[in-house]
């Protein structure tokens, strides 16, 4: 079993799933845009998620929903920095910064974040360089294209092979750049340049990603794939979010990225008592 080690501390990968709670300091995130744009509200929400059982808090200032336009650096900084600064002084829960910009990641680390959640999957050479120069944890996610165009016509010959190969190549590049692989968690990027069928295929093939020897993070919370399965609008996908994230852990996810931490924690606890996680090992 592969541990995810962040600044010397194992935070996931021991077979027991962990919860990453989502804090979107954005006006336009697909499910909670505008709710946490005020840094005070974002920080209070993050602390509430930590109390509910989040073991990582993921702070983002740029929506990556399909069709989203890029946000200028200054604006993204203005959104996330006050949240990170307040939060770092108020909790010992590791904080991750959800960004594709190395400049934002670097400022976030200086403000107290300890993980870079790079949905760009280290494809920006500046991000690879920063990752090599710092000792933060890294989430390497697969995304086909950019949020602005990724859902235009996603196509793969074999999605699970291609995502696997992308992540394998990226781990190789990270290794060559001198990044200790124990710092890295990998993510198939559900909804990022994938059709409904691609997403389902990726989830069913999660065990294949595990053979890369790194912990796996999965983000399904409130996403379109769930809307399609249960035919419900974004605000009415709690049961589908919890059930799908629980299913992802049973399929091998080490970390689930969710908005609804309290409900997720209850689901994981019940599973832990009735079934246990040893079946994964
Ligand atoms: N999904 C979203 C954002 N960041 N990071 C990782 N590692 N994996 C994911 O699946 C993932 C992610 C999209 O969700 P959300 O943050 O709720 O929405 P938005 O991008 O609109 O802010």
mmCIF file of C-alpha atoms and ligand atoms in Angstrom, residues 22 24 29-30 63-65 98 117 119 139 141 187 192 217 219 223 257 259, ligand 1:
data_model
loop_
_atom_site.group_PDB
_atom_site.id
_atom_site.type_symbol
_atom_site.label_atom_id
_atom_site.label_comp_id
_atom_site.label_asym_id
_atom_site.label_seq_id
_atom_site.Cartn_x
_atom_site.Cartn_y
_atom_site.Cartn_z
ATOM 1 C CA UNK A 22 -14.273 21.626 -0.915
ATOM 2 C CA UNK A 24 -14.854 27.350 -3.572
ATOM 3 C CA UNK A 29 -18.485 27.303 -9.285
ATOM 4 C CA UNK A 30 -20.999 24.867 -10.689
ATOM 5 C CA UNK A 63 -14.069 27.419 -11.368
ATOM 6 C CA UNK A 64 -13.157 24.533 -13.644
ATOM 7 C CA UNK A 65 -16.715 23.711 -14.647
ATOM 8 C CA UNK A 98 -6.813 24.070 -6.205
ATOM 9 C CA UNK A 117 -4.115 20.336 -6.207
ATOM 10 C CA UNK A 119 -6.031 19.894 -12.172
ATOM 11 C CA UNK A 139 -2.439 16.057 -6.590
ATOM 12 C CA UNK A 141 -5.129 15.125 -12.123
ATOM 13 C CA UNK A 187 -6.641 11.573 -9.903
ATOM 14 C CA UNK A 192 -12.639 16.816 -17.126
ATOM 15 C CA UNK A 217 -8.196 10.790 -5.313
ATOM 16 C CA UNK A 219 -13.951 13.887 -7.198
ATOM 17 C CA UNK A 223 -21.161 16.302 -10.810
ATOM 18 C CA UNK A 257 -13.226 15.213 -2.725
ATOM 19 C CA UNK A 259 -18.844 19.313 -0.724
HETATM 20 N N1 LIG B 1 -13.152 18.673 -9.496
HETATM 21 C C1 LIG B 1 -13.413 20.002 -9.447
HETATM 22 C C2 LIG B 1 -12.416 20.898 -9.033
HETATM 23 N N2 LIG B 1 -11.207 20.466 -8.636
HETATM 24 N N3 LIG B 1 -9.708 18.685 -8.220
HETATM 25 C C3 LIG B 1 -9.436 17.376 -8.260
HETATM 26 N N4 LIG B 1 -8.228 16.937 -7.846
HETATM 27 N N5 LIG B 1 -10.352 16.441 -8.683
HETATM 28 C C4 LIG B 1 -11.597 16.818 -9.100
HETATM 29 O O1 LIG B 1 -12.398 15.940 -9.516
HETATM 30 C C5 LIG B 1 -11.922 18.216 -9.093
HETATM 31 C C6 LIG B 1 -10.927 19.131 -8.645
HETATM 32 C C7 LIG B 1 -14.756 20.518 -9.858
HETATM 33 O O2 LIG B 1 -15.615 20.660 -8.748
HETATM 34 P P1 LIG B 1 -15.914 22.018 -7.941
HETATM 35 O O3 LIG B 1 -14.678 22.540 -7.303
HETATM 36 O O4 LIG B 1 -17.046 21.794 -7.020
HETATM 37 O O5 LIG B 1 -16.451 23.036 -9.039
HETATM 38 P P2 LIG B 1 -15.799 24.252 -9.800
HETATM 39 O O6 LIG B 1 -14.645 23.738 -10.591
HETATM 40 O O7 LIG B 1 -16.928 24.767 -10.666
HETATM 41 O O8 LIG B 1 -15.347 25.260 -8.782
#
